[in-house]
Short mmCIF file of N, CA and C in Angstrom, two decimals:
data_model
loop_
_atom_site.label_atom_id
_atom_site.label_comp_id
_atom_site.label_asym_id
_atom_site.label_seq_id
_atom_site.Cartn_x
_atom_site.Cartn_y
_atom_site.Cartn_z
N MET F 1 -6.60 -1.83 14.87
CA MET F 1 -5.58 -1.13 14.12
C MET F 1 -6.16 -0.67 12.79
N ARG F 2 -5.74 0.49 12.36
CA ARG F 2 -6.23 1.05 11.11
C ARG F 2 -5.03 1.44 10.26
N LEU F 3 -5.06 1.05 8.98
CA LEU F 3 -3.98 1.40 8.07
C LEU F 3 -4.08 2.87 7.65
N ASN F 4 -2.93 3.48 7.41
CA ASN F 4 -2.90 4.83 6.87
C ASN F 4 -3.54 4.83 5.49
N ARG F 5 -4.08 5.95 5.10
CA ARG F 5 -4.70 6.09 3.78
C ARG F 5 -3.69 5.80 2.67
N SER F 6 -2.46 6.23 2.84
CA SER F 6 -1.45 6.00 1.80
C SER F 6 -1.12 4.51 1.66
N THR F 7 -1.19 3.74 2.73
CA THR F 7 -0.97 2.30 2.64
C THR F 7 -2.11 1.66 1.86
N ASP F 8 -3.32 2.05 2.14
CA ASP F 8 -4.49 1.55 1.41
C ASP F 8 -4.35 1.85 -0.09
N ILE F 9 -3.99 3.08 -0.41
CA ILE F 9 -3.82 3.47 -1.81
C ILE F 9 -2.69 2.66 -2.44
N GLY F 10 -1.60 2.48 -1.72
CA GLY F 10 -0.48 1.70 -2.23
C GLY F 10 -0.87 0.27 -2.56
N LEU F 11 -1.66 -0.34 -1.71
CA LEU F 11 -2.14 -1.71 -1.98
C LEU F 11 -3.00 -1.75 -3.24
N ARG F 12 -3.88 -0.77 -3.38
CA ARG F 12 -4.73 -0.72 -4.58
C ARG F 12 -3.89 -0.55 -5.85
N ILE F 13 -2.90 0.33 -5.79
CA ILE F 13 -2.03 0.56 -6.95
C ILE F 13 -1.32 -0.72 -7.33
N LEU F 14 -0.75 -1.40 -6.36
CA LEU F 14 -0.02 -2.63 -6.64
C LEU F 14 -0.93 -3.71 -7.21
N MET F 15 -2.13 -3.82 -6.67
CA MET F 15 -3.08 -4.82 -7.18
C MET F 15 -3.42 -4.53 -8.64
N LEU F 16 -3.69 -3.27 -8.95
CA LEU F 16 -4.04 -2.89 -10.31
C LEU F 16 -2.86 -3.11 -11.26
N ALA F 17 -1.67 -2.72 -10.83
CA ALA F 17 -0.48 -2.90 -11.67
C ALA F 17 -0.21 -4.39 -11.91
N ALA F 18 -0.45 -5.23 -10.90
CA ALA F 18 -0.25 -6.67 -11.07
C ALA F 18 -1.27 -7.25 -12.04
N ALA F 19 -2.49 -6.79 -11.95
CA ALA F 19 -3.54 -7.30 -12.85
C ALA F 19 -3.28 -6.88 -14.29
N ARG F 20 -2.69 -5.71 -14.48
CA ARG F 20 -2.44 -5.19 -15.83
C ARG F 20 -1.10 -5.65 -16.39
N GLU F 21 -0.40 -6.54 -15.70
CA GLU F 21 0.82 -7.23 -16.14
C GLU F 21 1.69 -6.50 -17.16
N GLY F 22 2.51 -5.59 -16.70
CA GLY F 22 3.48 -4.92 -17.56
C GLY F 22 2.95 -3.72 -18.32
N GLU F 23 1.66 -3.50 -18.31
CA GLU F 23 1.08 -2.35 -19.00
C GLU F 23 1.52 -1.07 -18.29
N LEU F 24 1.87 -0.05 -19.08
CA LEU F 24 2.20 1.25 -18.49
C LEU F 24 0.91 1.95 -18.08
N LEU F 25 0.85 2.36 -16.84
CA LEU F 25 -0.32 3.04 -16.29
C LEU F 25 0.04 4.48 -15.98
N THR F 26 -0.81 5.41 -16.35
CA THR F 26 -0.54 6.82 -16.07
C THR F 26 -1.02 7.16 -14.66
N ILE F 27 -0.45 8.22 -14.12
CA ILE F 27 -0.87 8.70 -12.80
C ILE F 27 -2.35 9.10 -12.85
N ASP F 28 -2.75 9.80 -13.90
CA ASP F 28 -4.15 10.20 -14.03
C ASP F 28 -5.07 8.99 -14.12
N GLY F 29 -4.68 8.01 -14.91
CA GLY F 29 -5.48 6.79 -15.05
C GLY F 29 -5.58 6.02 -13.75
N LEU F 30 -4.46 5.92 -13.03
CA LEU F 30 -4.48 5.25 -11.73
C LEU F 30 -5.36 5.99 -10.74
N ALA F 31 -5.23 7.32 -10.70
CA ALA F 31 -6.03 8.11 -9.76
C ALA F 31 -7.52 7.90 -10.02
N GLU F 32 -7.90 7.86 -11.28
CA GLU F 32 -9.31 7.62 -11.61
C GLU F 32 -9.72 6.19 -11.24
N ALA F 33 -8.87 5.24 -11.55
CA ALA F 33 -9.20 3.84 -11.32
C ALA F 33 -9.36 3.50 -9.84
N VAL F 34 -8.50 4.07 -9.00
CA VAL F 34 -8.58 3.75 -7.56
C VAL F 34 -9.30 4.82 -6.76
N ALA F 35 -9.86 5.82 -7.47
CA ALA F 35 -10.73 6.84 -6.88
C ALA F 35 -10.07 7.62 -5.76
N VAL F 36 -8.87 8.18 -6.06
CA VAL F 36 -8.18 9.03 -5.09
C VAL F 36 -7.63 10.26 -5.81
N PRO F 37 -7.37 11.33 -5.07
CA PRO F 37 -6.81 12.53 -5.70
C PRO F 37 -5.44 12.25 -6.33
N ARG F 38 -5.23 12.86 -7.49
CA ARG F 38 -4.00 12.65 -8.25
C ARG F 38 -2.76 12.99 -7.41
N SER F 39 -2.80 14.10 -6.69
CA SER F 39 -1.63 14.53 -5.93
C SER F 39 -1.25 13.51 -4.84
N HIS F 40 -2.24 12.97 -4.18
CA HIS F 40 -1.98 11.97 -3.14
C HIS F 40 -1.43 10.70 -3.77
N LEU F 41 -2.04 10.28 -4.87
CA LEU F 41 -1.60 9.07 -5.55
C LEU F 41 -0.16 9.21 -6.03
N ALA F 42 0.20 10.37 -6.55
CA ALA F 42 1.57 10.58 -7.06
C ALA F 42 2.60 10.40 -5.94
N LYS F 43 2.29 10.85 -4.74
CA LYS F 43 3.20 10.67 -3.61
C LYS F 43 3.36 9.20 -3.25
N VAL F 44 2.26 8.46 -3.30
CA VAL F 44 2.31 7.03 -2.98
C VAL F 44 3.09 6.29 -4.06
N VAL F 45 2.88 6.64 -5.32
CA VAL F 45 3.63 6.00 -6.42
C VAL F 45 5.13 6.23 -6.22
N GLN F 46 5.50 7.45 -5.84
CA GLN F 46 6.90 7.75 -5.61
C GLN F 46 7.47 6.88 -4.49
N ARG F 47 6.70 6.70 -3.44
CA ARG F 47 7.15 5.85 -2.32
C ARG F 47 7.28 4.40 -2.75
N LEU F 48 6.32 3.88 -3.54
CA LEU F 48 6.38 2.49 -4.02
C LEU F 48 7.57 2.31 -4.97
N GLN F 49 7.87 3.32 -5.75
CA GLN F 49 9.03 3.26 -6.64
C GLN F 49 10.31 3.21 -5.81
N HIS F 50 10.36 4.02 -4.77
CA HIS F 50 11.53 4.03 -3.87
C HIS F 50 11.71 2.67 -3.20
N LEU F 51 10.63 1.98 -2.89
CA LEU F 51 10.70 0.67 -2.25
C LEU F 51 11.01 -0.45 -3.26
N GLY F 52 11.10 -0.10 -4.55
CA GLY F 52 11.41 -1.08 -5.58
C GLY F 52 10.23 -1.90 -6.05
N LEU F 53 9.01 -1.43 -5.76
CA LEU F 53 7.82 -2.17 -6.14
C LEU F 53 7.23 -1.71 -7.47
N LEU F 54 7.53 -0.48 -7.86
CA LEU F 54 7.06 0.05 -9.14
C LEU F 54 8.23 0.59 -9.93
N ASP F 55 8.16 0.44 -11.26
CA ASP F 55 9.08 1.11 -12.17
C ASP F 55 8.35 2.31 -12.73
N THR F 56 9.04 3.43 -12.83
CA THR F 56 8.43 4.64 -13.37
C THR F 56 9.22 5.11 -14.58
N MET F 57 8.50 5.61 -15.58
CA MET F 57 9.11 6.16 -16.78
C MET F 57 8.54 7.56 -16.97
N ARG F 58 9.43 8.52 -17.11
CA ARG F 58 9.01 9.92 -17.29
C ARG F 58 8.71 10.19 -18.76
N GLY F 59 8.05 11.31 -18.96
CA GLY F 59 7.83 11.78 -20.32
C GLY F 59 6.43 11.51 -20.83
N ARG F 60 6.23 11.97 -22.05
CA ARG F 60 4.91 11.89 -22.67
C ARG F 60 4.38 10.46 -22.77
N ALA F 61 5.26 9.53 -23.08
CA ALA F 61 4.85 8.13 -23.20
C ALA F 61 5.16 7.35 -21.93
N GLY F 62 5.37 8.06 -20.84
CA GLY F 62 5.75 7.42 -19.59
C GLY F 62 4.57 6.84 -18.82
N GLY F 63 4.89 6.36 -17.66
CA GLY F 63 3.88 5.78 -16.78
C GLY F 63 4.55 4.95 -15.71
N VAL F 64 3.76 4.11 -15.07
CA VAL F 64 4.28 3.22 -14.04
C VAL F 64 3.81 1.80 -14.32
N ARG F 65 4.60 0.86 -13.86
CA ARG F 65 4.22 -0.55 -13.94
C ARG F 65 4.88 -1.29 -12.79
N LEU F 66 4.38 -2.47 -12.53
CA LEU F 66 4.92 -3.30 -11.46
C LEU F 66 6.38 -3.62 -11.77
N ALA F 67 7.25 -3.46 -10.81
CA ALA F 67 8.68 -3.76 -10.99
C ALA F 67 8.88 -5.26 -11.07
N ALA F 68 9.96 -5.65 -11.71
CA ALA F 68 10.31 -7.07 -11.79
C ALA F 68 10.46 -7.62 -10.37
N GLY F 69 9.85 -8.74 -10.12
CA GLY F 69 9.92 -9.37 -8.80
C GLY F 69 8.91 -8.86 -7.79
N ALA F 70 8.24 -7.75 -8.09
CA ALA F 70 7.29 -7.18 -7.12
C ALA F 70 6.05 -8.03 -6.96
N ALA F 71 5.71 -8.82 -7.97
CA ALA F 71 4.51 -9.67 -7.87
C ALA F 71 4.63 -10.66 -6.72
N SER F 72 5.86 -11.04 -6.38
CA SER F 72 6.05 -11.99 -5.28
C SER F 72 6.41 -11.30 -3.97
N ALA F 73 6.32 -9.97 -3.94
CA ALA F 73 6.63 -9.22 -2.72
C ALA F 73 5.60 -9.50 -1.63
N SER F 74 6.07 -9.58 -0.42
CA SER F 74 5.21 -9.83 0.74
C SER F 74 4.39 -8.60 1.09
N ILE F 75 3.11 -8.79 1.24
CA ILE F 75 2.22 -7.70 1.65
C ILE F 75 2.57 -7.24 3.07
N GLY F 76 2.92 -8.18 3.94
CA GLY F 76 3.30 -7.82 5.30
C GLY F 76 4.50 -6.89 5.32
N ALA F 77 5.52 -7.20 4.53
CA ALA F 77 6.72 -6.36 4.46
C ALA F 77 6.37 -4.98 3.90
N MET F 78 5.53 -4.97 2.86
CA MET F 78 5.16 -3.70 2.25
C MET F 78 4.37 -2.83 3.23
N VAL F 79 3.43 -3.42 3.94
CA VAL F 79 2.63 -2.66 4.90
C VAL F 79 3.53 -2.13 6.02
N ARG F 80 4.48 -2.93 6.48
CA ARG F 80 5.43 -2.45 7.50
C ARG F 80 6.19 -1.23 6.99
N ASP F 81 6.67 -1.32 5.74
CA ASP F 81 7.42 -0.21 5.16
C ASP F 81 6.57 1.05 5.04
N LEU F 82 5.34 0.89 4.56
CA LEU F 82 4.48 2.06 4.36
C LEU F 82 3.94 2.64 5.67
N GLU F 83 3.71 1.79 6.64
CA GLU F 83 3.18 2.26 7.92
C GLU F 83 4.27 2.86 8.80
N GLY F 84 5.51 2.48 8.58
CA GLY F 84 6.59 2.99 9.41
C GLY F 84 6.60 2.34 10.77
N SER F 85 7.26 2.96 11.70
CA SER F 85 7.43 2.36 13.02
C SER F 85 6.42 2.88 14.03
N SER F 86 5.32 3.40 13.57
CA SER F 86 4.33 3.93 14.50
C SER F 86 3.69 2.82 15.33
N GLU F 87 3.34 3.15 16.53
CA GLU F 87 2.70 2.19 17.42
C GLU F 87 1.20 2.42 17.42
N VAL F 88 0.47 1.43 17.91
CA VAL F 88 -0.98 1.50 17.95
C VAL F 88 -1.44 2.65 18.85
N VAL F 89 -0.75 2.86 19.96
CA VAL F 89 -1.06 3.97 20.86
C VAL F 89 0.18 4.84 21.05
N ASP F 90 -0.02 6.11 21.30
CA ASP F 90 1.07 7.04 21.52
C ASP F 90 1.15 7.37 23.01
N CYS F 91 1.94 6.58 23.71
CA CYS F 91 2.07 6.76 25.15
C CYS F 91 2.93 7.97 25.52
N ASP F 92 3.74 8.43 24.57
CA ASP F 92 4.67 9.52 24.85
C ASP F 92 4.17 10.87 24.34
N GLY F 93 2.95 10.91 23.81
CA GLY F 93 2.40 12.15 23.26
C GLY F 93 2.22 13.21 24.33
N GLU F 94 1.64 14.31 23.91
CA GLU F 94 1.37 15.41 24.84
C GLU F 94 -0.10 15.44 25.17
N PRO F 95 -0.54 15.31 26.36
CA PRO F 95 0.31 15.00 27.50
C PRO F 95 0.66 13.51 27.51
N GLY F 96 1.80 13.18 28.08
CA GLY F 96 2.23 11.79 28.17
C GLY F 96 1.31 10.99 29.09
N CYS F 97 1.18 9.72 28.81
CA CYS F 97 0.31 8.86 29.62
C CYS F 97 0.93 8.67 31.02
N PRO F 98 0.17 8.89 32.07
CA PRO F 98 0.71 8.75 33.43
C PRO F 98 0.99 7.28 33.79
N LEU F 99 0.51 6.34 32.99
CA LEU F 99 0.72 4.92 33.29
C LEU F 99 1.95 4.34 32.58
N ARG F 100 2.61 5.10 31.73
CA ARG F 100 3.65 4.55 30.85
C ARG F 100 4.80 3.89 31.59
N GLY F 101 5.07 4.26 32.80
CA GLY F 101 6.17 3.66 33.54
C GLY F 101 5.96 2.19 33.88
N GLY F 102 4.76 1.76 34.13
CA GLY F 102 4.53 0.39 34.54
C GLY F 102 3.44 -0.33 33.76
N CYS F 103 2.95 0.29 32.73
CA CYS F 103 1.83 -0.28 31.98
C CYS F 103 2.30 -1.38 31.04
N ARG F 104 1.51 -2.41 30.93
CA ARG F 104 1.82 -3.53 30.03
C ARG F 104 1.05 -3.45 28.71
N LEU F 105 0.15 -2.50 28.61
CA LEU F 105 -0.68 -2.37 27.41
C LEU F 105 0.16 -2.10 26.17
N ARG F 106 1.11 -1.19 26.26
CA ARG F 106 1.93 -0.84 25.10
C ARG F 106 2.64 -2.07 24.52
N GLY F 107 3.23 -2.88 25.39
CA GLY F 107 3.91 -4.10 24.94
C GLY F 107 2.95 -5.10 24.32
N ALA F 108 1.78 -5.24 24.93
CA ALA F 108 0.77 -6.18 24.40
C ALA F 108 0.29 -5.72 23.03
N LEU F 109 0.10 -4.42 22.86
CA LEU F 109 -0.34 -3.90 21.57
C LEU F 109 0.75 -4.03 20.52
N ARG F 110 2.00 -3.89 20.91
CA ARG F 110 3.11 -4.08 19.98
C ARG F 110 3.15 -5.53 19.48
N VAL F 111 2.93 -6.48 20.38
CA VAL F 111 2.89 -7.90 19.99
C VAL F 111 1.71 -8.15 19.05
N ALA F 112 0.56 -7.58 19.35
CA ALA F 112 -0.62 -7.74 18.49
C ALA F 112 -0.39 -7.13 17.11
N GLN F 113 0.26 -5.97 17.08
CA GLN F 113 0.56 -5.32 15.80
C GLN F 113 1.48 -6.20 14.96
N GLU F 114 2.49 -6.77 15.57
CA GLU F 114 3.41 -7.64 14.83
C GLU F 114 2.69 -8.90 14.36
N ALA F 115 1.76 -9.42 15.14
CA ALA F 115 0.98 -10.59 14.72
C ALA F 115 0.13 -10.24 13.50
N PHE F 116 -0.40 -9.03 13.46
CA PHE F 116 -1.16 -8.55 12.31
C PHE F 116 -0.28 -8.56 11.06
N TYR F 117 0.91 -7.95 11.18
CA TYR F 117 1.83 -7.93 10.04
C TYR F 117 2.25 -9.34 9.64
N ALA F 118 2.54 -10.19 10.62
CA ALA F 118 2.97 -11.56 10.34
C ALA F 118 1.89 -12.34 9.59
N SER F 119 0.62 -12.04 9.86
CA SER F 119 -0.45 -12.73 9.14
C SER F 119 -0.50 -12.31 7.67
N LEU F 120 0.07 -11.14 7.36
CA LEU F 120 0.12 -10.66 5.97
C LEU F 120 1.40 -11.09 5.25
N ASP F 121 2.41 -11.54 5.99
CA ASP F 121 3.70 -11.90 5.39
C ASP F 121 3.60 -12.93 4.27
N PRO F 122 2.82 -13.99 4.40
CA PRO F 122 2.80 -14.98 3.31
C PRO F 122 1.98 -14.55 2.08
N ILE F 123 1.24 -13.47 2.19
CA ILE F 123 0.41 -13.01 1.08
C ILE F 123 1.26 -12.13 0.17
N THR F 124 1.16 -12.37 -1.14
CA THR F 124 1.94 -11.60 -2.11
C THR F 124 1.04 -10.66 -2.90
N VAL F 125 1.68 -9.76 -3.62
CA VAL F 125 0.95 -8.85 -4.51
C VAL F 125 0.14 -9.66 -5.51
N ASP F 126 0.75 -10.69 -6.08
CA ASP F 126 0.05 -11.55 -7.04
C ASP F 126 -1.18 -12.21 -6.42
N ASP F 127 -1.08 -12.63 -5.16
CA ASP F 127 -2.23 -13.24 -4.48
C ASP F 127 -3.41 -12.27 -4.44
N LEU F 128 -3.12 -10.99 -4.18
CA LEU F 128 -4.19 -10.00 -4.07
C LEU F 128 -4.82 -9.68 -5.42
N ALA F 129 -4.08 -9.92 -6.50
CA ALA F 129 -4.58 -9.60 -7.85
C ALA F 129 -5.07 -10.84 -8.60
N ALA F 130 -5.18 -11.95 -7.91
CA ALA F 130 -5.62 -13.20 -8.54
C ALA F 130 -7.14 -13.21 -8.73
N PRO F 131 -7.62 -14.06 -9.64
CA PRO F 131 -9.08 -14.19 -9.80
C PRO F 131 -9.73 -14.57 -8.48
N PRO F 132 -10.91 -14.11 -8.22
CA PRO F 132 -11.84 -13.40 -9.09
C PRO F 132 -11.66 -11.89 -9.10
N VAL F 133 -10.82 -11.33 -8.18
CA VAL F 133 -10.68 -9.88 -8.14
C VAL F 133 -9.97 -9.35 -9.38
N ARG F 134 -9.15 -10.18 -10.03
CA ARG F 134 -8.43 -9.74 -11.23
C ARG F 134 -9.39 -9.17 -12.29
N GLN F 135 -10.52 -9.84 -12.49
CA GLN F 135 -11.48 -9.37 -13.49
C GLN F 135 -12.03 -8.00 -13.12
N VAL F 136 -12.27 -7.77 -11.86
CA VAL F 136 -12.75 -6.46 -11.40
C VAL F 136 -11.66 -5.42 -11.60
N LEU F 137 -10.43 -5.74 -11.23
CA LEU F 137 -9.31 -4.82 -11.38
C LEU F 137 -9.13 -4.40 -12.84
N LEU F 138 -9.33 -5.33 -13.75
CA LEU F 138 -9.13 -5.04 -15.17
C LEU F 138 -10.19 -4.10 -15.72
N THR F 139 -11.31 -3.95 -15.03
CA THR F 139 -12.35 -3.04 -15.50
C THR F 139 -12.21 -1.63 -14.92
N LEU F 140 -11.41 -1.47 -13.87
CA LEU F 140 -11.28 -0.17 -13.22
C LEU F 140 -10.63 0.86 -14.14
N GLY F 141 -11.26 2.01 -14.25
CA GLY F 141 -10.71 3.08 -15.05
C GLY F 141 -10.84 2.89 -16.54
N ARG F 142 -11.52 1.86 -16.95
CA ARG F 142 -11.70 1.59 -18.38
C ARG F 142 -13.10 2.01 -18.79
N SER F 143 -13.21 2.66 -19.91
CA SER F 143 -14.52 3.06 -20.42
C SER F 143 -15.23 1.84 -20.98
N PRO F 144 -16.55 1.73 -20.75
CA PRO F 144 -17.29 0.62 -21.35
C PRO F 144 -17.27 0.75 -22.87
N MET F 145 -17.15 -0.35 -23.54
CA MET F 145 -17.09 -0.34 -25.01
C MET F 145 -18.47 -0.29 -25.62
#
């Protein structure tokens, strides 16, 4: 299984926001820190804000920061939300799989996918931003002094 690019970016954003504990982060600063295009990052930030994981403030002095309670949010739940209900294989695509009527693979892959998410359920945003990675996160996007 492979995560969507936006899920990967979302995890990076949350880790950085957790490490920076309440600091307002700009879209430009985040894009530089996590090495992704600004336009793509802005869409992911909007989705994380919609999910209640980030607070956003508009304007010249605006930015984003981790929402209250988001540090204890489950990574498994967040990945499920960002990945959507897509399955590992698309049996109904064009052309449709000729085995879909009696195949057991789709069900087995669905169980495996849920096991993957379940293994992420006990992990929180704070866990991902804990030392030793916290020190690395704090250096991202910062100019050397």
